[in-house]
DNA sequence: GCCGTTTTCGGCCCGACTGTTTTCAGTCG
């Protein structure tokens, strides 16, 4: 991945220049360029060949030359030289929360620690307090920061973030003088992993809210406690930031606190060009200082000449340009979802009988639920063989006769075997309404082999959907190597659907792959992969991913009515 | 280092909190 290599080099150059005390705007230029390259939808190497690098925002003559050098030689002399001049320990120290470039450099100049352990020893023996700007408190904070680095600042998955967030929302909501409350930050943007939780509160008594927040029983440590902004760490080690604002600046504060940082910087730059200033209190005219928008998010965007941008899109990956031109997608919403296309029953490793699954689906207001139990080769999950699958079909049809306005679809999560063939014979697959195929073995095969396997599975006319396509488990297992561009081309040709698996540790496809799939004209579906009933709730996470992938209602299979869905599924078999 | 219907030079997002100061620099989001 050349893009990521360029991104990393540019970001590291920015760090190195920061240590040197270089021009801050030059540093920003490198960071901005790093992001620009990462978000590129086209191939960098192609842009080099076509001489179009300077068309990338934030890339000028100099950086274009540096990108060219990286592509052509695999490294960058300017970067290597900078690296040689900067002690590694300084970069390492900058990883510690609370230590920035200035402090790291001061520490190095005074004590020359070789690594973080040596710094820790110095701090423990109270040696670092006394140099200019550092006293006992800073020393203490450095030790705390080192603890955190040692633990590894893990990001939590969306599911966990949702539950911690709701605890705090419940607590804050019940306080007197709290008029409204909103989750912000990356959780509101539905990022697949969350580092900290941001909550915005409307109140005329900010101090009271702050006091109650830092005294909450879930709080282990107070990181900052100001009059309108406080941060704590929970018993689980999760950082939660709460910000209190007045009702009249709610919209502006919500935009600011939702981010992303890159999105905010972009809209503030845009504001500058219009002679305006944006902060968390509103949009202001530079000349008069007059507040022209602040109460609602819509007002803030509109004051900048933009359509309202849904939180899931606020990553500065083209949404601002689209909002300017009125070209934002009309994103799919949870209410558009008519059914779940991947659930298990107690016929394999699910918890609930078929009949109960039907009741659960109907209770949610769904029109259908696709029962997709595992197949024979997946023995650990009690996979079904052909005979059992045929029996299950009979059972499902029988149950369906007794329910109105809802249907269980006969499906399977059939294994894609190591040669790309399916674990169930076509003559049985033919009997099913829907065939979901996925890989559960041979993860470590080569990219070509794995890609070939999935292509072969898609070429089977009975394969409706490829489930959890990348196989990743967030924080546990890397995605397997697949050529997604190739896969999406074949998916389009063969009318095969790609799944957005909404299981919290999977979220697979991820946002960038979803957006890419859409570019190829591939249809997607959301399945929760439910084994126990509460997991059906994960549909909301799946919709979040879909929205982050810029999907509209028409891009998804399970926004179709039951009859349209059946028609669409039959089309591939003809 | 980038960028331009005010500019090819002089700008570059903006503010809260902390710890150290005695008016502010550093860090963070």
XYZ file of C-alpha atoms (C1' of nucleotides) in Angstrom:
603
model
C 0.000 0.000 0.000
C 1.975 2.958 -1.291
C -0.617 5.426 -0.008
C -0.132 4.366 3.586
C 3.632 4.455 3.213
C 3.482 8.030 1.954
C 1.052 8.967 4.724
C 3.348 7.533 7.392
C 6.461 9.210 6.033
C 4.748 12.616 5.819
C 3.325 12.297 9.335
C 6.711 11.343 10.699
C 8.336 14.247 8.915
C 5.780 16.484 10.642
C 6.770 15.014 14.023
C 10.447 15.481 13.286
C 9.961 19.078 12.182
C 7.940 19.761 15.311
C 10.839 18.612 17.462
C 13.135 20.872 15.513
C 10.776 23.764 16.206
C 10.229 24.318 12.502
C 7.554 26.604 11.026
C 4.234 25.265 12.377
C 2.491 25.865 9.074
C 5.027 23.848 7.214
C 4.353 21.072 9.706
C 0.642 21.386 9.122
C 1.209 21.213 5.390
C 2.844 17.787 5.816
C 0.015 16.504 8.008
C -2.593 17.765 5.630
C -0.804 16.192 2.687
C -0.572 12.892 4.590
C -4.324 12.859 5.034
C -4.999 13.918 1.485
C -2.952 11.049 0.114
C -4.573 8.538 2.428
C -8.047 9.580 1.328
C -7.213 9.433 -2.334
C -9.745 7.419 -4.301
C -7.433 6.931 -7.249
C -4.145 5.077 -7.428
C -1.069 7.175 -6.479
C 1.202 5.406 -8.897
C -1.184 6.229 -11.702
C -1.213 9.899 -10.684
C 2.585 9.889 -10.789
C 2.552 8.444 -14.300
C -0.012 10.983 -15.475
C 1.790 13.868 -13.746
C -1.382 14.745 -11.866
C -0.028 14.738 -8.307
C -0.392 18.503 -7.945
C -4.137 18.168 -8.478
C -4.351 16.604 -5.023
C -5.381 19.265 -2.491
C -2.459 20.166 -0.256
C 0.143 18.809 -2.679
C 2.291 21.374 -4.435
C 5.502 21.215 -6.399
C 7.743 20.145 -3.558
C 5.542 17.430 -2.068
C 4.720 16.076 -5.524
C 8.435 15.618 -6.066
C 8.770 13.861 -2.718
C 5.868 11.517 -3.485
C 7.447 10.717 -6.819
C 10.700 9.865 -5.087
C 8.931 7.544 -2.639
C 7.098 5.752 -5.435
C 10.169 5.412 -7.618
C 12.855 4.581 -5.064
C 10.870 3.228 -2.116
C 12.193 5.860 0.273
C 12.817 9.564 0.730
C 16.251 11.032 1.293
C 14.954 14.147 3.028
C 13.124 11.939 5.540
C 16.073 9.611 6.088
C 18.329 12.588 6.798
C 15.865 14.019 9.312
C 15.577 10.638 11.002
C 19.332 10.351 11.357
C 19.496 13.706 13.083
C 16.729 12.990 15.590
C 17.153 10.620 18.540
C 14.543 7.876 18.497
C 13.860 8.413 22.180
C 12.316 11.807 21.456
C 9.798 10.301 19.065
C 9.052 7.595 21.597
C 8.476 10.105 24.383
C 6.018 12.017 22.218
C 3.763 8.950 22.298
C 3.158 9.628 25.983
C -0.058 11.611 26.593
C 0.852 14.989 28.005
C 4.263 15.040 26.381
C 4.449 17.004 23.175
C 7.423 17.950 21.042
C 8.621 20.724 23.344
C 8.626 18.673 26.505
C 10.143 15.652 24.756
C 12.990 17.744 23.452
C 13.584 19.430 26.820
C 13.688 16.046 28.529
C 16.115 14.702 25.992
C 18.399 17.719 26.103
C 18.610 17.515 29.880
C 18.800 13.797 30.547
C 19.342 11.931 27.248
C 17.139 8.965 28.207
C 17.487 6.109 25.695
C 13.893 4.942 26.015
C 10.697 5.251 28.006
C 11.885 2.936 30.780
C 14.824 5.217 31.473
C 12.501 8.207 31.513
C 10.266 6.377 33.976
C 13.209 5.695 36.276
C 14.164 9.377 36.157
C 10.632 10.462 36.990
C 10.329 7.960 39.838
C 13.463 9.302 41.472
C 12.168 12.894 41.076
C 15.070 13.859 38.874
C 13.140 15.569 36.102
C 11.284 18.054 38.231
C 13.291 21.236 38.388
C 14.075 21.813 34.730
C 12.260 24.903 33.417
C 8.524 24.327 33.125
C 8.502 21.014 34.958
C 7.627 20.593 38.600
C 6.146 17.807 40.740
C 2.736 17.809 39.099
C 4.125 17.435 35.589
C 6.390 14.657 36.776
C 3.392 12.864 38.220
C 1.449 13.303 34.979
C 4.338 11.899 32.980
C 4.326 8.777 35.134
C 0.599 8.396 34.615
C 1.076 8.841 30.893
C 3.766 6.153 30.835
C 1.364 3.752 32.591
C -1.180 4.346 29.828
C 1.329 3.775 27.055
C 2.350 0.510 28.703
C -1.243 -0.689 28.852
C -1.583 0.170 25.190
C -4.196 2.751 24.350
C -6.599 0.370 22.813
C -9.630 1.519 21.004
C -12.866 -0.135 21.987
C -15.381 -1.480 19.534
C -18.590 0.375 18.787
C -20.746 -1.997 20.819
C -18.798 -1.360 24.033
C -18.704 2.388 23.392
C -22.473 2.464 22.958
C -23.009 0.821 26.334
C -20.551 2.989 28.315
C -21.969 6.065 26.638
C -25.518 5.229 27.598
C -24.543 4.904 31.274
C -23.247 8.470 31.275
C -26.114 9.814 29.219
C -28.565 8.323 31.723
C -26.710 9.876 34.645
C -26.415 13.338 33.093
C -29.961 13.409 31.787
C -31.402 13.181 35.292
C -29.482 16.168 36.646
C -31.367 19.379 37.380
C -30.804 22.227 34.908
C -29.930 19.837 32.096
C -32.041 20.693 29.111
C -30.631 18.426 26.436
C -27.831 15.990 25.902
C -26.197 14.575 22.822
C -23.517 12.050 22.093
C -20.836 13.564 19.864
C -17.365 12.581 18.686
C -16.457 9.455 16.766
C -19.303 7.553 18.393
C -21.830 9.848 16.766
C -19.936 9.422 13.507
C -20.197 5.636 14.024
C -16.533 4.917 13.558
C -15.811 1.211 13.852
C -13.598 1.710 16.889
C -13.754 4.496 19.438
C -10.961 5.919 21.548
C -12.906 8.220 23.819
C -16.494 9.164 24.360
C -17.656 12.750 23.895
C -20.901 14.042 25.337
C -22.449 17.473 24.881
C -24.830 18.876 27.475
C -27.054 21.953 27.326
C -27.354 23.667 30.650
C -27.372 27.103 32.179
C -25.504 25.771 35.188
C -22.346 24.282 33.704
C -20.419 24.054 36.992
C -23.093 21.890 38.575
C -23.064 19.530 35.611
C -19.264 19.331 35.691
C -19.237 18.566 39.419
C -21.810 15.819 39.095
C -19.977 14.317 36.130
C -16.560 14.028 37.760
C -18.163 12.567 40.906
C -20.026 9.829 38.992
C -19.516 6.322 40.434
C -18.048 5.033 37.163
C -15.192 7.544 37.384
C -11.786 6.222 38.344
C -9.664 9.268 37.638
C -10.287 12.929 36.837
C -8.110 14.104 33.958
C -9.397 17.667 33.726
C -12.098 19.554 35.572
C -12.936 22.966 34.205
C -16.042 25.100 34.302
C -17.414 23.983 30.927
C -15.215 21.064 29.963
C -14.085 18.022 31.946
C -12.484 14.668 31.192
C -12.418 11.534 33.276
C -11.244 7.959 32.919
C -13.721 5.198 33.787
C -12.997 2.027 35.722
C -12.637 0.265 32.354
C -9.950 2.788 31.396
C -12.090 4.663 28.887
C -11.764 8.433 28.603
C -15.038 10.374 28.632
C -15.166 14.098 27.826
C -18.166 16.224 28.696
C -18.689 19.736 27.440
C -21.475 22.038 28.610
C -22.837 24.808 26.416
C -25.733 27.192 26.365
C -28.777 26.375 24.296
C -28.134 29.133 21.812
C -24.787 27.710 20.761
C -25.899 24.074 20.724
C -25.663 23.592 16.950
C -22.206 25.112 16.673
C -20.994 23.145 19.680
C -22.361 19.911 18.267
C -20.570 20.457 14.966
C -17.353 21.228 16.807
C -17.623 18.324 19.241
C -18.693 15.763 16.631
C -15.669 16.383 14.430
C -13.837 14.888 12.820
C -10.932 17.175 13.458
C -10.171 17.202 9.742
C -13.769 18.046 8.899
C -13.720 20.934 11.385
C -10.480 22.327 10.046
C -11.860 22.215 6.526
C -15.071 24.066 7.383
C -13.131 26.672 9.327
C -10.853 27.203 6.367
C -13.883 27.535 4.164
C -15.352 30.067 6.610
C -12.197 32.154 6.383
C -12.569 32.392 2.636
C -16.076 33.740 3.186
C -14.933 36.327 5.714
C -16.379 34.296 8.575
C -15.089 32.628 11.706
C -16.373 29.309 13.065
C -15.883 28.172 16.642
C -17.923 26.125 19.117
C -20.104 29.130 19.865
C -21.253 29.933 16.384
C -20.470 31.364 12.982
C -19.324 34.978 13.193
C -18.758 37.725 10.666
C -15.132 38.807 10.822
C -15.920 42.465 10.192
C -18.740 42.996 12.676
C -18.215 40.068 15.046
C -21.910 39.340 14.589
C -23.138 35.809 15.319
C -25.004 34.652 12.219
C -25.686 30.995 13.092
C -25.328 28.812 16.157
C -28.551 27.259 17.426
C -28.904 24.286 15.098
C -26.324 22.327 13.118
C -28.323 22.983 9.947
C -27.920 26.738 10.510
C -24.161 26.451 10.875
C -23.755 24.525 7.630
C -26.179 26.749 5.811
C -24.314 29.894 6.897
C -21.288 28.417 5.114
C -23.282 27.688 1.988
C -23.447 23.978 2.700
C -26.225 21.403 2.903
C -26.530 19.640 6.241
C -23.844 16.959 6.436
C -24.821 13.778 8.320
C -22.316 12.965 11.105
C -21.245 9.671 9.523
C -19.839 11.545 6.528
C -17.811 14.124 8.448
C -14.335 12.793 7.715
C -13.203 15.341 5.126
C -13.298 12.783 2.362
C -15.234 14.875 -0.115
C -18.427 15.520 1.862
C -17.823 19.271 2.100
C -17.365 19.611 -1.644
C -20.555 17.598 -2.218
C -22.488 19.659 0.332
C -21.443 22.819 -1.494
C -22.770 21.489 -4.777
C -25.918 19.901 -3.360
C -24.668 16.437 -4.263
C -24.720 14.706 -0.876
C -26.246 11.224 -0.889
C -29.597 10.661 0.750
C -28.269 8.143 3.261
C -30.063 4.955 4.182
C -31.633 4.978 7.669
C -32.496 2.268 10.172
C -36.190 2.689 9.399
C -35.530 1.701 5.773
C -34.423 -1.770 6.815
C -37.119 -4.399 6.208
C -35.312 -7.489 7.432
C -32.129 -9.150 8.603
C -30.356 -11.316 6.045
C -28.003 -13.305 8.264
C -29.117 -14.948 11.512
C -28.546 -18.346 13.111
C -30.881 -20.722 14.949
C -30.406 -23.601 17.348
C -30.124 -25.916 14.357
C -26.426 -24.906 14.356
C -24.702 -22.651 16.923
C -27.523 -20.163 17.549
C -29.462 -20.102 20.819
C -33.068 -19.945 19.710
C -35.475 -22.284 17.909
C -36.782 -21.283 14.477
C -40.197 -20.378 15.798
C -38.741 -18.008 18.369
C -36.564 -16.365 15.732
C -39.705 -15.712 13.693
C -41.374 -14.082 16.692
C -38.292 -11.947 17.397
C -38.119 -10.800 13.784
C -41.769 -9.960 13.646
C -41.579 -8.038 16.934
C -38.935 -5.797 15.394
C -41.294 -4.884 12.632
C -39.289 -6.793 10.043
C -40.887 -8.436 7.014
C -38.336 -11.222 6.860
C -35.404 -12.877 8.573
C -33.008 -15.151 6.695
C -32.078 -18.246 8.680
C -28.491 -18.978 7.672
C -27.107 -21.801 9.765
C -23.620 -23.159 9.228
C -22.883 -26.164 7.020
C -21.271 -29.551 7.626
C -17.586 -28.717 7.297
C -17.853 -26.253 10.172
C -18.167 -28.972 12.791
C -17.433 -26.738 15.804
C -20.584 -24.802 14.992
C -22.744 -27.891 14.514
C -22.992 -27.288 10.776
C -25.847 -28.889 8.832
C -25.408 -31.539 6.148
C -27.614 -31.761 3.062
C -30.158 -34.019 4.651
C -30.506 -31.802 7.721
C -30.735 -28.685 5.608
C -33.605 -30.218 3.649
C -35.375 -30.997 6.901
C -34.848 -27.453 8.093
C -36.395 -26.118 4.884
C -39.505 -28.214 5.528
C -39.715 -26.993 9.110
C -39.365 -23.345 8.090
C -42.046 -23.629 5.421
C -44.353 -25.120 8.017
C -43.732 -22.256 10.470
C -44.319 -19.678 7.747
C -47.802 -21.062 7.093
C -48.840 -19.931 10.547
C -47.523 -16.333 10.517
C -48.948 -13.391 8.669
C -47.036 -10.377 7.411
C -43.683 -11.971 8.083
C -41.589 -14.754 6.628
C -38.530 -16.735 7.626
C -36.377 -17.137 4.550
C -34.749 -20.527 4.000
C -31.059 -19.811 3.834
C -27.642 -21.139 4.718
C -24.240 -19.759 5.582
C -22.462 -22.197 3.349
C -18.726 -22.654 3.691
C -16.493 -21.703 0.796
C -14.060 -24.624 0.801
C -10.360 -24.209 0.169
C -10.762 -24.856 -3.557
C -13.592 -22.344 -3.850
C -16.350 -24.923 -4.134
C -19.341 -24.776 -1.790
C -19.956 -27.124 1.113
C -23.508 -28.036 -0.063
C -24.502 -29.518 -3.428
C -26.247 -27.254 -5.946
C -29.319 -29.481 -6.016
C -29.938 -28.621 -2.345
C -28.896 -24.965 -2.631
C -31.507 -24.714 -5.357
C -34.237 -25.356 -2.779
C -33.218 -22.344 -0.667
C -34.458 -18.746 -0.907
C -31.057 -17.294 -0.182
C -27.486 -18.583 -0.078
C -24.939 -16.726 2.006
C -21.389 -17.958 1.415
C -18.338 -17.310 3.532
C -14.800 -18.419 4.283
C -14.051 -20.039 7.631
C -10.787 -21.814 6.884
C -7.501 -21.356 5.057
C -7.182 -17.693 6.054
C -3.482 -17.694 5.375
C -3.616 -18.633 1.711
C -2.047 -16.248 -0.788
C -3.930 -13.204 -2.016
C -4.399 -14.792 -5.449
C -5.669 -18.050 -4.031
C -8.109 -16.404 -1.614
C -9.373 -14.001 -4.252
C -9.798 -16.943 -6.651
C -11.769 -18.865 -4.046
C -14.266 -16.074 -3.557
C -14.566 -15.499 -7.304
C -15.319 -19.161 -7.838
C -17.973 -19.010 -5.127
C -19.561 -15.963 -6.785
C -19.622 -17.766 -10.120
C -21.956 -20.360 -8.631
C -25.369 -19.115 -9.697
C -26.883 -20.068 -6.349
C -24.573 -17.831 -4.288
C -26.581 -14.761 -3.307
C -24.313 -13.032 -0.793
C -20.662 -13.138 0.285
C -20.691 -12.836 4.075
C -18.113 -11.083 6.286
C -15.920 -10.793 3.209
C -12.600 -9.740 4.748
C -12.783 -12.111 7.722
C -11.264 -9.601 10.100
C -12.011 -9.565 13.801
C -11.401 -6.069 15.111
C -8.368 -6.024 17.385
C -7.925 -9.798 17.059
C -7.442 -10.954 13.512
C -6.301 -9.020 10.465
C -8.424 -9.185 7.316
C -7.315 -11.861 4.905
C -5.604 -10.789 1.773
C -8.091 -10.150 -0.984
C -8.099 -8.114 -4.167
C -11.317 -6.228 -3.545
C -11.276 -4.326 -6.832
C -11.239 -7.635 -8.649
C -13.948 -9.080 -6.395
C -16.263 -6.115 -6.861
C -15.886 -6.318 -10.639
C -16.943 -9.970 -10.589
C -19.718 -9.262 -8.069
C -21.194 -6.716 -10.447
C -20.966 -9.105 -13.406
C -22.439 -12.065 -11.534
C -25.106 -10.153 -9.610
C -23.606 -11.196 -6.293
C -24.268 -9.149 -3.169
C -21.621 -8.242 -0.568
C -22.534 -8.321 3.092
C -21.979 -5.675 5.720
C -21.735 -7.977 8.703
C -22.969 -5.913 11.643
C -21.571 -8.101 14.406
C -19.657 -5.570 16.581
C -16.288 -7.284 16.389
C -16.588 -7.798 12.632
C -18.166 -4.746 10.931
C -17.101 -6.331 7.677
C -17.083 -4.876 5.000
C -15.681 -1.727 6.555
C -16.566 1.821 5.515
C -13.906 2.302 2.825
C -14.632 -1.054 1.222
C -18.349 -0.285 1.239
C -17.773 3.011 -0.505
C -15.546 1.292 -3.018
C -18.113 -1.463 -3.632
C -20.702 1.179 -4.380
C -18.380 2.727 -6.929
C -18.365 -0.585 -8.773
C -22.167 -0.708 -8.655
C -22.256 -3.664 -6.275
C -25.378 -4.204 -4.145
C -24.827 -4.671 -0.406
C -26.821 -6.275 2.373
C -26.720 -5.957 6.145
C -26.746 -9.054 8.308
C -26.309 -9.100 12.068
C -24.979 -12.676 12.262
C -27.176 -13.027 15.356
C -26.688 -16.079 17.558
C -28.443 -14.710 20.684
C -31.492 -12.485 20.450
C -30.040 -9.172 21.676
C -27.512 -9.305 18.874
C -30.305 -8.339 16.492
C -29.711 -4.796 17.835
C -26.452 -4.692 15.893
C -28.491 -3.734 12.819
C -27.993 -0.126 13.960
C -24.217 -0.579 13.740
C -24.567 -2.102 10.273
C -26.627 0.861 9.141
C -23.964 3.142 10.634
C -21.309 1.414 8.516
C -23.528 1.669 5.447
C -23.972 5.383 6.049
C -20.217 5.828 6.507
C -19.911 4.094 3.148
C -22.232 6.731 1.603
C -24.972 4.174 0.867
C -28.481 5.148 -0.053
C -31.598 3.061 0.395
C -31.357 1.698 -3.126
C -27.846 0.338 -2.597
C -29.023 -2.198 -0.039
C -30.777 -5.499 -0.590
C -32.647 -5.578 2.685
C -34.470 -2.316 2.148
C -36.564 -4.206 -0.417
C -40.017 -5.514 0.346
C -40.304 -9.289 0.669
C -41.672 -9.740 -2.843
C -39.072 -7.461 -4.483
C -36.337 -9.187 -2.505
C -37.427 -12.599 -3.753
C -37.547 -11.367 -7.331
C -34.090 -9.878 -7.028
C -32.676 -13.065 -5.511
C -34.115 -15.177 -8.345
C -32.582 -12.975 -11.001
C -29.096 -14.407 -10.564
C -30.324 -17.982 -10.944
C -31.872 -17.387 -14.367
C 4.925 23.825 2.325
C 0.477 25.321 0.119
C -2.463 28.665 -1.859
C -5.087 32.803 -4.171
C -12.715 36.466 -7.638
C -9.075 40.996 -1.811
C -3.172 38.289 -2.686
C 2.538 35.184 -6.330
C 3.437 37.400 -0.519
C 1.587 36.742 3.679
C -1.559 34.438 5.409
C -2.483 29.524 7.230
C -8.795 26.693 12.581
C -9.867 27.727 17.161
C -10.436 27.600 22.082
C -10.301 25.096 26.944
C -7.531 23.378 30.546
C -3.227 22.628 33.150
C 0.826 23.773 35.357
C 3.739 26.847 35.564
C 3.884 31.281 35.734
C 2.918 36.459 37.389
C 0.832 36.790 31.774
C 1.664 32.427 29.249
C 3.408 28.149 26.808
C 2.296 23.542 25.973
C -0.931 20.109 24.971
C -5.118 18.407 23.455
C -9.242 17.737 20.832
